[in-house]
Short mmCIF file of C-alpha atoms and ligand atoms in Angstrom, two decimals:
data_model
loop_
_atom_site.label_atom_id
_atom_site.label_comp_id
_atom_site.label_asym_id
_atom_site.label_seq_id
_atom_site.Cartn_x
_atom_site.Cartn_y
_atom_site.Cartn_z
CA MET A 99 6.17 25.18 1.75
CA LEU A 100 9.04 24.14 0.18
CA GLN A 101 10.63 25.01 3.05
CA ASN A 102 14.25 22.37 4.30
CA LYS A 103 12.78 20.56 1.13
CA ARG A 104 16.49 19.86 -0.79
CA ILE A 105 16.49 19.71 -4.92
CA LEU A 106 18.93 18.91 -6.85
CA LEU A 107 18.96 21.00 -10.37
CA ILE A 108 20.47 18.91 -13.16
CA VAL A 109 21.15 21.25 -15.91
CA SER A 110 22.15 20.54 -19.53
CA GLY A 111 23.01 22.32 -22.79
CA GLY A 112 20.43 23.89 -24.36
CA ILE A 113 19.31 27.37 -25.00
CA ALA A 114 16.66 27.29 -22.47
CA ALA A 115 19.55 26.73 -19.43
CA TYR A 116 19.70 30.58 -18.78
CA LYS A 117 15.92 29.72 -17.49
CA CYS A 118 17.34 27.61 -14.61
CA LEU A 119 18.23 30.97 -13.26
CA GLU A 120 15.25 32.31 -12.49
CA LEU A 121 14.11 28.87 -11.43
CA ILE A 122 16.67 28.55 -8.52
CA ARG A 123 15.78 31.83 -7.53
CA ARG A 124 12.28 31.17 -6.98
CA LEU A 125 13.07 28.04 -5.15
CA ARG A 126 15.30 29.82 -3.01
CA GLU A 127 12.38 32.13 -2.49
CA HIS A 128 10.22 29.55 -1.29
CA GLY A 129 12.50 27.89 1.12
CA ALA A 130 14.36 25.71 -0.95
CA ALA A 131 17.46 24.22 -0.76
CA VAL A 132 18.92 24.18 -4.37
CA ARG A 133 22.13 22.16 -5.52
CA CYS A 134 22.90 22.06 -8.95
CA VAL A 135 24.80 19.50 -11.45
CA LEU A 136 26.09 20.91 -14.79
CA THR A 137 26.85 19.27 -17.75
CA LYS A 138 29.60 19.86 -19.78
CA ALA A 139 27.46 21.67 -22.49
CA ALA A 140 25.67 23.54 -20.15
CA THR A 141 28.44 25.51 -19.39
CA GLU A 142 28.27 27.01 -22.83
CA PHE A 143 25.25 28.31 -21.73
CA VAL A 144 25.14 29.11 -18.00
CA THR A 145 28.40 29.71 -15.55
CA PRO A 146 28.76 27.78 -12.54
CA LEU A 147 29.79 31.14 -10.72
CA SER A 148 25.96 32.40 -11.84
CA LEU A 149 24.71 29.00 -10.33
CA SER A 150 26.59 28.99 -7.60
CA ALA A 151 26.19 32.71 -6.48
CA LEU A 152 22.15 32.23 -6.73
CA SER A 153 21.78 29.08 -5.31
CA GLY A 154 24.47 29.65 -2.44
CA ASP A 155 26.25 26.49 -3.22
CA ARG A 156 29.17 25.20 -4.90
CA VAL A 157 28.44 23.46 -8.23
CA TYR A 158 29.20 20.14 -9.21
CA GLY A 159 30.32 19.05 -12.95
CA ASP A 160 33.34 17.21 -13.01
CA LEU A 161 33.31 13.33 -13.05
CA PHE A 162 36.76 12.84 -12.28
CA SER A 163 37.20 15.48 -10.25
CA LEU A 164 38.85 14.12 -7.33
CA THR A 165 38.16 17.08 -5.02
CA ASP A 166 34.47 16.71 -5.94
CA GLU A 167 34.82 13.26 -5.25
CA HIS A 168 36.32 13.65 -1.89
CA GLU A 169 33.77 16.28 -0.72
CA MET A 170 30.86 14.88 -1.73
CA GLY A 171 30.38 11.59 -3.78
CA HIS A 172 27.95 10.99 -7.01
CA ILE A 173 26.28 8.65 -4.48
CA GLN A 174 26.03 10.88 -2.06
CA LEU A 175 24.97 13.81 -4.48
CA SER A 176 21.80 12.48 -5.34
CA ARG A 177 20.92 10.56 -1.90
CA ASP A 178 20.73 13.56 0.11
CA ALA A 179 18.57 15.48 -2.49
CA ASP A 180 14.60 14.48 -2.43
CA LEU A 181 13.89 15.05 -5.44
CA LEU A 182 15.93 15.22 -8.86
CA VAL A 183 15.02 18.13 -11.57
CA VAL A 184 16.59 18.40 -15.16
CA VAL A 185 15.95 21.71 -16.31
CA PRO A 186 16.69 21.58 -18.99
CA ALA A 187 16.51 18.39 -20.52
CA THR A 188 17.80 17.79 -23.97
CA ALA A 189 17.38 15.24 -26.62
CA ASN A 190 21.13 13.76 -25.51
CA ILE A 191 20.35 13.88 -21.64
CA LEU A 192 17.19 12.06 -22.07
CA ALA A 193 18.80 9.38 -25.01
CA ARG A 194 21.32 9.08 -21.81
CA MET A 195 18.92 8.84 -19.24
CA ALA A 196 16.78 6.40 -21.30
CA GLN A 197 20.40 3.75 -22.21
CA GLY A 198 21.38 4.19 -18.22
CA ILE A 199 24.33 6.02 -19.84
CA ALA A 200 26.42 7.08 -16.86
CA ASP A 201 29.90 9.35 -18.10
CA ASP A 202 29.12 12.57 -16.52
CA VAL A 203 28.28 13.56 -12.62
CA ALA A 204 24.79 14.42 -14.42
CA THR A 205 23.50 11.42 -16.02
CA THR A 206 25.98 9.33 -13.07
CA VAL A 207 23.59 10.74 -10.33
CA LEU A 208 20.62 10.04 -12.83
CA LEU A 209 21.61 6.57 -12.71
CA ALA A 210 22.24 6.21 -9.03
CA THR A 211 19.11 8.06 -7.65
CA ASP A 212 15.94 6.43 -5.62
CA LYS A 213 14.43 9.62 -5.80
CA LYS A 214 11.74 11.12 -7.87
CA VAL A 215 13.08 12.42 -11.33
CA MET A 216 11.20 15.29 -12.81
CA VAL A 217 12.30 16.64 -16.80
CA ALA A 218 11.41 19.74 -18.61
CA PRO A 219 12.49 18.66 -22.41
CA SER A 220 13.02 21.84 -24.43
CA MET A 221 14.54 20.97 -28.16
CA ASN A 222 14.22 21.90 -31.88
CA VAL A 223 10.69 20.32 -32.99
CA ARG A 224 12.36 17.86 -35.26
CA MET A 225 14.36 16.65 -32.60
CA TRP A 226 11.18 16.28 -30.34
CA GLU A 227 9.02 14.90 -33.01
CA HIS A 228 11.87 12.29 -34.30
CA ALA A 229 11.04 8.60 -32.89
CA ALA A 230 14.40 8.48 -31.31
CA THR A 231 12.39 10.84 -28.43
CA THR A 232 9.19 9.26 -28.54
CA ALA A 233 11.07 6.39 -27.71
CA ASN A 234 13.37 8.17 -24.70
CA LEU A 235 10.45 9.31 -23.48
CA SER A 236 8.23 6.35 -23.46
CA VAL A 237 10.80 4.88 -21.57
CA LEU A 238 11.14 7.41 -19.16
CA ARG A 239 7.98 7.74 -18.07
CA GLN A 240 7.45 4.08 -17.79
CA ARG A 241 10.27 4.63 -15.45
CA ASP A 242 7.58 7.25 -13.65
CA ILE A 243 9.90 9.89 -14.46
CA GLN A 244 7.63 12.84 -14.48
CA VAL A 245 7.92 14.75 -17.84
CA LEU A 246 7.45 18.68 -17.85
CA GLY A 247 5.50 20.03 -21.17
CA PRO A 248 6.69 21.06 -23.61
CA ASN A 249 4.72 23.73 -25.19
CA SER A 250 4.50 24.52 -28.54
CA GLY A 251 5.95 28.34 -29.51
CA ASP A 252 8.98 30.10 -31.79
CA MET A 253 12.20 28.64 -31.21
CA ALA A 254 15.36 30.35 -30.39
CA CYS A 255 16.54 28.13 -34.07
CA GLY A 256 13.65 30.46 -35.65
CA GLU A 257 11.11 27.53 -36.15
CA PHE A 258 7.54 26.92 -35.05
CA GLY A 259 6.47 23.85 -32.50
CA GLU A 260 6.79 22.08 -29.67
CA GLY A 261 9.57 21.67 -28.06
CA ARG A 262 9.94 25.24 -25.96
CA MET A 263 10.55 24.20 -22.49
CA VAL A 264 7.87 25.03 -19.98
CA GLU A 265 8.56 28.15 -18.04
CA PRO A 266 9.62 28.16 -14.82
CA ASP A 267 6.56 28.98 -13.18
CA GLU A 268 5.45 25.79 -14.26
CA ILE A 269 8.33 23.84 -12.79
CA LEU A 270 7.88 25.67 -9.54
CA ARG A 271 4.42 24.50 -9.75
CA ALA A 272 5.20 21.11 -10.36
CA ILE A 273 7.63 20.92 -7.71
CA GLN A 274 5.66 22.31 -4.72
CA ASP A 275 2.47 19.60 -5.98
CA HIS A 276 5.25 16.61 -5.37
CA PHE A 277 6.08 17.75 -2.13
CA LEU A 278 2.03 18.43 -1.74
CA ASP A 279 0.99 15.05 -2.28
CA ASP A 280 3.87 13.62 -0.24
CA GLY A 281 2.71 10.88 2.07
CA ARG A 282 -0.80 12.04 1.82
CA LEU A 283 -1.67 8.57 2.34
CA THR A 284 0.69 7.10 4.58
CA GLY A 285 -0.63 4.50 6.80
CA LEU A 286 -3.49 3.69 4.47
CA LYS A 287 -3.70 0.30 2.61
CA ALA A 288 -4.78 -0.17 -1.16
CA LEU A 289 -5.39 -2.71 -3.29
CA VAL A 290 -5.64 -1.95 -7.46
CA THR A 291 -6.61 -4.45 -10.17
CA SER A 292 -4.54 -3.86 -13.85
CA GLY A 293 -4.36 -5.15 -17.02
CA PRO A 294 -6.22 -7.78 -18.74
CA THR A 295 -7.03 -11.57 -17.96
CA TYR A 296 -6.00 -14.41 -19.95
CA GLU A 297 -8.97 -17.20 -19.59
CA PRO A 298 -7.47 -19.83 -21.61
CA ILE A 299 -9.30 -22.21 -23.82
CA ASP A 300 -6.34 -24.90 -24.69
CA PRO A 301 -2.93 -24.59 -23.75
CA VAL A 302 -1.92 -22.50 -26.40
CA ARG A 303 -5.27 -20.26 -27.11
CA TYR A 304 -6.56 -17.85 -24.71
CA ILE A 305 -9.49 -15.20 -24.89
CA ALA A 306 -8.41 -12.03 -23.59
CA ASN A 307 -9.07 -7.83 -24.48
CA ARG A 308 -6.75 -4.96 -25.48
CA SER A 309 -6.33 -3.48 -22.01
CA SER A 310 -2.71 -2.04 -21.87
CA GLY A 311 -2.34 -2.12 -17.90
CA LYS A 312 -1.08 1.48 -18.34
CA GLN A 313 -3.98 2.97 -16.26
CA GLY A 314 -4.27 0.62 -13.22
CA HIS A 315 -0.33 0.39 -12.98
CA ALA A 316 -0.32 4.04 -12.90
CA ILE A 317 -3.00 4.03 -10.24
CA ALA A 318 -0.99 2.49 -8.16
CA THR A 319 2.47 4.38 -8.83
CA ALA A 320 0.55 7.59 -7.59
CA LEU A 321 -1.31 5.86 -4.40
CA ALA A 322 2.17 3.95 -3.39
CA GLY A 323 3.93 7.78 -3.79
CA MET A 324 2.01 9.14 -1.88
CA GLY A 325 2.32 6.95 1.05
CA ALA A 326 -0.30 3.65 0.45
CA GLU A 327 0.92 0.57 1.25
CA THR A 328 -0.01 -0.66 -2.08
CA THR A 329 -1.01 -4.39 -3.46
CA LEU A 330 -1.12 -4.65 -7.67
CA VAL A 331 -2.86 -7.44 -8.79
CA THR A 332 -2.52 -7.50 -12.56
CA GLY A 333 -2.75 -9.26 -15.57
CA PRO A 334 -0.58 -9.88 -18.30
CA THR A 335 1.18 -6.88 -19.49
CA GLN A 336 4.18 -5.05 -20.91
CA GLN A 337 4.28 -2.59 -17.52
CA ARG A 338 7.16 -2.42 -15.40
CA ASN A 339 6.71 -3.21 -11.87
CA PRO A 340 5.73 0.15 -9.88
CA SER A 341 7.99 0.50 -7.63
CA GLY A 342 7.50 0.13 -3.94
CA VAL A 343 4.29 -1.32 -4.99
CA ASP A 344 3.18 -5.64 -3.95
CA VAL A 345 2.52 -6.81 -6.96
CA ILE A 346 0.67 -10.09 -7.69
CA SER A 347 0.67 -11.02 -11.35
CA ILE A 348 -1.88 -13.45 -12.44
CA GLU A 349 -3.65 -14.93 -15.49
CA THR A 350 -7.57 -15.25 -15.15
CA ALA A 351 -10.23 -13.45 -13.48
CA ARG A 352 -10.43 -16.40 -11.07
CA GLU A 353 -7.20 -16.07 -10.28
CA MET A 354 -7.41 -12.59 -9.93
CA LEU A 355 -10.44 -12.38 -7.41
CA LYS A 356 -8.28 -14.86 -5.42
CA ALA A 357 -5.47 -12.70 -5.17
CA CYS A 358 -7.45 -9.74 -4.58
CA GLU A 359 -9.40 -11.22 -1.12
CA ASN A 360 -6.09 -12.54 0.01
CA ALA A 361 -4.83 -8.93 0.03
CA LEU A 362 -7.81 -7.67 1.99
CA PRO A 363 -8.39 -6.50 4.72
CA THR A 364 -7.71 -2.74 2.88
CA ASP A 365 -9.10 0.94 2.85
CA ILE A 366 -9.09 1.41 -0.53
CA ALA A 367 -10.01 -0.76 -3.56
CA VAL A 368 -9.84 0.60 -7.20
CA CYS A 369 -10.11 -2.13 -10.41
CA ALA A 370 -8.96 -0.52 -13.34
CA ALA A 371 -8.59 -4.56 -14.45
CA ALA A 372 -10.56 -5.23 -17.84
CA VAL A 373 -11.91 -8.66 -16.35
CA SER A 374 -12.88 -10.88 -19.01
CA ASP A 375 -16.46 -11.39 -18.96
CA TRP A 376 -16.62 -14.70 -19.54
CA ARG A 377 -14.32 -17.76 -19.86
CA ALA A 378 -14.04 -21.22 -21.87
CA GLU A 379 -16.37 -23.74 -19.80
CA GLU A 380 -13.90 -26.13 -20.41
CA SER A 381 -10.52 -25.65 -21.34
CA ALA A 382 -9.16 -28.55 -22.67
CA ASP A 383 -5.51 -30.20 -22.15
CA LYS A 384 -3.95 -30.68 -25.18
CA LYS A 385 -4.09 -28.21 -28.14
CA ILE A 386 -7.10 -28.37 -30.12
CA LYS A 387 -6.45 -29.53 -33.42
CA LYS A 388 -7.66 -28.14 -36.98
CA GLU A 389 -8.76 -31.09 -38.49
CA GLY A 390 -12.40 -30.90 -39.03
CA ASP A 391 -15.20 -28.50 -38.27
CA PRO A 392 -14.30 -25.99 -36.40
CA PRO A 393 -14.51 -26.73 -32.56
CA SER A 394 -17.53 -25.05 -30.60
CA LEU A 395 -16.42 -22.67 -28.04
CA SER A 396 -18.79 -22.88 -24.35
CA LEU A 397 -19.18 -19.43 -22.51
CA THR A 398 -19.66 -19.17 -18.77
CA GLU A 399 -19.47 -16.07 -16.73
CA ASN A 400 -16.40 -15.08 -14.58
CA PRO A 401 -16.37 -13.88 -11.23
CA ASP A 402 -17.19 -10.34 -10.90
CA ILE A 403 -14.43 -8.68 -8.55
CA LEU A 404 -15.10 -5.04 -8.17
CA ARG A 405 -18.77 -6.34 -7.16
CA THR A 406 -17.31 -9.22 -4.84
CA LEU A 407 -15.14 -6.33 -3.15
CA SER A 408 -17.60 -4.50 -3.09
CA ASN A 409 -20.17 -6.42 -0.92
CA ALA A 410 -17.40 -7.57 0.92
CA GLY A 411 -19.22 -7.41 4.13
CA ASN A 412 -16.67 -6.25 6.97
CA ASP A 413 -13.77 -6.99 4.62
CA ARG A 414 -15.15 -4.53 2.04
CA PRO A 415 -12.56 -1.78 1.58
CA GLN A 416 -13.43 1.72 3.15
CA LEU A 417 -13.71 2.78 -0.63
CA VAL A 418 -13.96 1.19 -3.69
CA VAL A 419 -13.56 2.79 -6.84
CA GLY A 420 -14.71 0.62 -10.27
CA PHE A 421 -14.13 2.05 -13.92
CA ALA A 422 -16.48 1.45 -16.44
CA ALA A 423 -14.90 1.34 -20.55
CA GLU A 424 -17.91 2.42 -22.64
CA THR A 425 -18.76 3.09 -26.21
CA GLY A 426 -20.88 5.65 -27.00
CA ASP A 427 -23.04 7.41 -23.52
CA VAL A 428 -19.91 6.86 -21.46
CA ILE A 429 -21.98 8.54 -18.47
CA ALA A 430 -25.54 7.08 -18.66
CA LYS A 431 -24.21 3.93 -18.97
CA ALA A 432 -21.34 4.23 -16.18
CA VAL A 433 -24.14 5.71 -13.42
CA PRO A 434 -26.55 2.58 -12.83
CA LYS A 435 -23.34 0.56 -13.45
CA ARG A 436 -21.89 2.27 -9.86
CA GLU A 437 -25.61 1.17 -8.77
CA ARG A 438 -25.33 -2.45 -9.94
CA LYS A 439 -21.85 -3.00 -8.68
CA GLY A 440 -22.35 -1.68 -5.60
CA CYS A 441 -18.80 0.56 -5.59
CA ASP A 442 -18.36 4.22 -4.22
CA TRP A 443 -16.91 5.94 -7.41
CA ILE A 444 -16.77 4.74 -10.99
CA VAL A 445 -14.22 6.03 -13.44
CA ALA A 446 -16.36 6.11 -16.83
CA ASN A 447 -14.27 6.35 -20.21
CA ASP A 448 -14.90 6.08 -23.50
CA VAL A 449 -12.84 3.13 -25.73
CA SER A 450 -15.12 3.38 -29.05
CA THR A 451 -12.45 3.06 -31.99
CA GLY A 452 -10.46 5.94 -33.03
CA THR A 453 -10.42 7.37 -28.59
CA ASP A 454 -6.98 5.42 -28.35
CA THR A 455 -8.04 4.97 -24.63
CA PHE A 456 -6.73 1.10 -24.65
CA GLY A 457 -3.05 1.39 -25.00
CA GLY A 458 -3.08 5.03 -25.24
CA ASP A 459 -1.19 7.14 -23.01
CA THR A 460 -3.76 9.64 -22.64
CA ASN A 461 -7.17 9.23 -21.05
CA GLN A 462 -10.52 11.28 -21.32
CA VAL A 463 -12.50 10.49 -17.50
CA HIS A 464 -15.33 10.99 -15.65
CA LEU A 465 -15.99 10.93 -11.91
CA ILE A 466 -19.30 9.62 -10.94
CA THR A 467 -20.05 9.12 -7.25
CA ALA A 468 -23.18 8.98 -5.53
CA THR A 469 -23.63 13.02 -5.79
CA SER A 470 -21.77 13.92 -8.94
CA THR A 471 -20.45 14.02 -11.82
CA GLU A 472 -17.36 15.35 -12.77
CA SER A 473 -15.71 15.61 -16.45
CA TRP A 474 -11.84 16.24 -16.46
CA PRO A 475 -10.53 17.00 -19.42
CA GLU A 476 -8.24 14.40 -21.44
CA MET A 477 -4.71 14.04 -19.74
CA SER A 478 -2.01 11.28 -19.37
CA LYS A 479 -2.87 8.45 -17.62
CA GLN A 480 -0.39 9.38 -15.39
CA ASP A 481 -2.04 12.34 -14.46
CA VAL A 482 -5.22 10.69 -14.16
CA ALA A 483 -3.92 8.50 -11.33
CA VAL A 484 -2.66 11.42 -9.75
CA ALA A 485 -5.39 13.43 -9.69
CA LEU A 486 -8.22 10.03 -8.47
CA ALA A 487 -5.05 9.64 -5.93
CA ARG A 488 -5.41 13.46 -4.55
CA LYS A 489 -9.41 12.69 -4.87
CA ILE A 490 -9.14 9.58 -2.62
CA ALA A 491 -6.98 11.45 -0.41
CA ASP A 492 -9.50 14.41 -0.02
CA GLN A 493 -11.98 11.58 0.91
CA PHE A 494 -9.86 9.96 3.21
CA ASN A 495 -9.75 13.65 4.76
CA ARG A 496 -5.89 14.02 4.42
CA PRO A 497 -5.40 17.43 3.83
CA ALA A 498 -2.30 18.41 1.36
CA ALA A 499 0.65 19.99 3.08
CA ALA A 500 0.04 23.35 3.57
CA GLU A 501 1.02 25.67 1.10
O1 C5P B 675 -19.48 -4.60 -16.51
P1 C5P B 675 -17.87 -3.62 -16.85
O2 C5P B 675 -16.86 -5.14 -17.45
O3 C5P B 675 -17.53 -3.05 -17.25
O4 C5P B 675 -17.29 -3.55 -15.62
C1 C5P B 675 -16.33 -2.50 -15.44
C2 C5P B 675 -16.03 -2.61 -13.75
O5 C5P B 675 -15.54 -3.56 -13.05
C3 C5P B 675 -14.42 -2.20 -14.21
O6 C5P B 675 -14.17 -1.97 -12.81
C4 C5P B 675 -13.69 -3.87 -13.51
O7 C5P B 675 -12.67 -3.33 -12.99
C5 C5P B 675 -14.67 -4.70 -13.09
N1 C5P B 675 -14.73 -5.63 -13.41
C6 C5P B 675 -14.68 -7.05 -12.06
N2 C5P B 675 -14.45 -7.91 -13.04
C7 C5P B 675 -15.34 -8.28 -13.99
C8 C5P B 675 -15.30 -7.43 -14.42
C9 C5P B 675 -15.48 -6.60 -14.66
O8 C5P B 675 -13.99 -6.68 -11.38
N3 C5P B 675 -15.49 -9.94 -13.85
#
């Protein structure tokens, strides 16, 4: 199933570099074409000759080699690939990627590419746990770079902990999964809501909530990644706009509803936004002064976007998915919510204090349909998004690429 797929393997200088030899062999067994780029440090661990012999292609490495640039410029190198995989990814190359440094062929290609990138980190546990590495990884994840592992285990340096590179088999599986999902939702239109809403009290104050938009943005990314023509209607967040997605930024629930209605008709709607249930009945034109007694705030209910989309008559998306953020008794509360809202599926999660769901990087959800409840293990929000997008593709009878 990797027939005719072109993988650009970027090898950086870590002790796990030898594992890329096995990976190349396995990729080629599955029909992929593999081309390798080595950093200078990588050549201390594996030789260009062995990589060249296994990949059946020449190996690239020196940015300033005129022959390389003549035969295959670094831009062309990145454009020619279907997927870029950094194996192993050292703390150093992850830092250079996060900063956008392009000081050798490997990092130049990574900066020049518009293709999907995966990284398989490999480093000492202390380097892995360092705040700098954590921050770099967070930047890379936000740019939709897929991070594979690392695992925990004995390290070459004699220590034990997280930082061991995932095995070649696991990397192969991630690569296969990527191509499996390629284009599964092509031809379908999707609408996703994400983030909080801001409901003004006066020009400086507002009612909002702790939603980070991470889950909603990840869902838009996953749907677009599988080929759906995707519109993301989002409240104010710190998230980067996903590439290939039409992003509409709004502040209030009423603006969100209007933007959603304008985006119809769509085949799919996923309402992941944490819409404020109430807004101030009247928002003041001028900043409310602190003098005198505290003002009293009169609230009124906001429109329910999920319910509106679920009951949109002829314009109703074929599949409407809502979220239910609950504190305790999650499933028991979410099941009737699905019926109340009139949506097809509800993704329910626990946002109790201590779960870190709001703003965190992971999520543990239950997928509730008319006929079933599935509890998924705790996963990164990206993985939840991909799993949900796969369910959606199944629902539309869009089979994965033949294995
Ligand atoms: O009723 P509750 O807020 O728990 O419902 C959550 C679900 O409803 C989420 O999918 C959320 O995006 C959606 N919702 C909405 N408009 C509202 C309130 C919630 O779309 N005003």
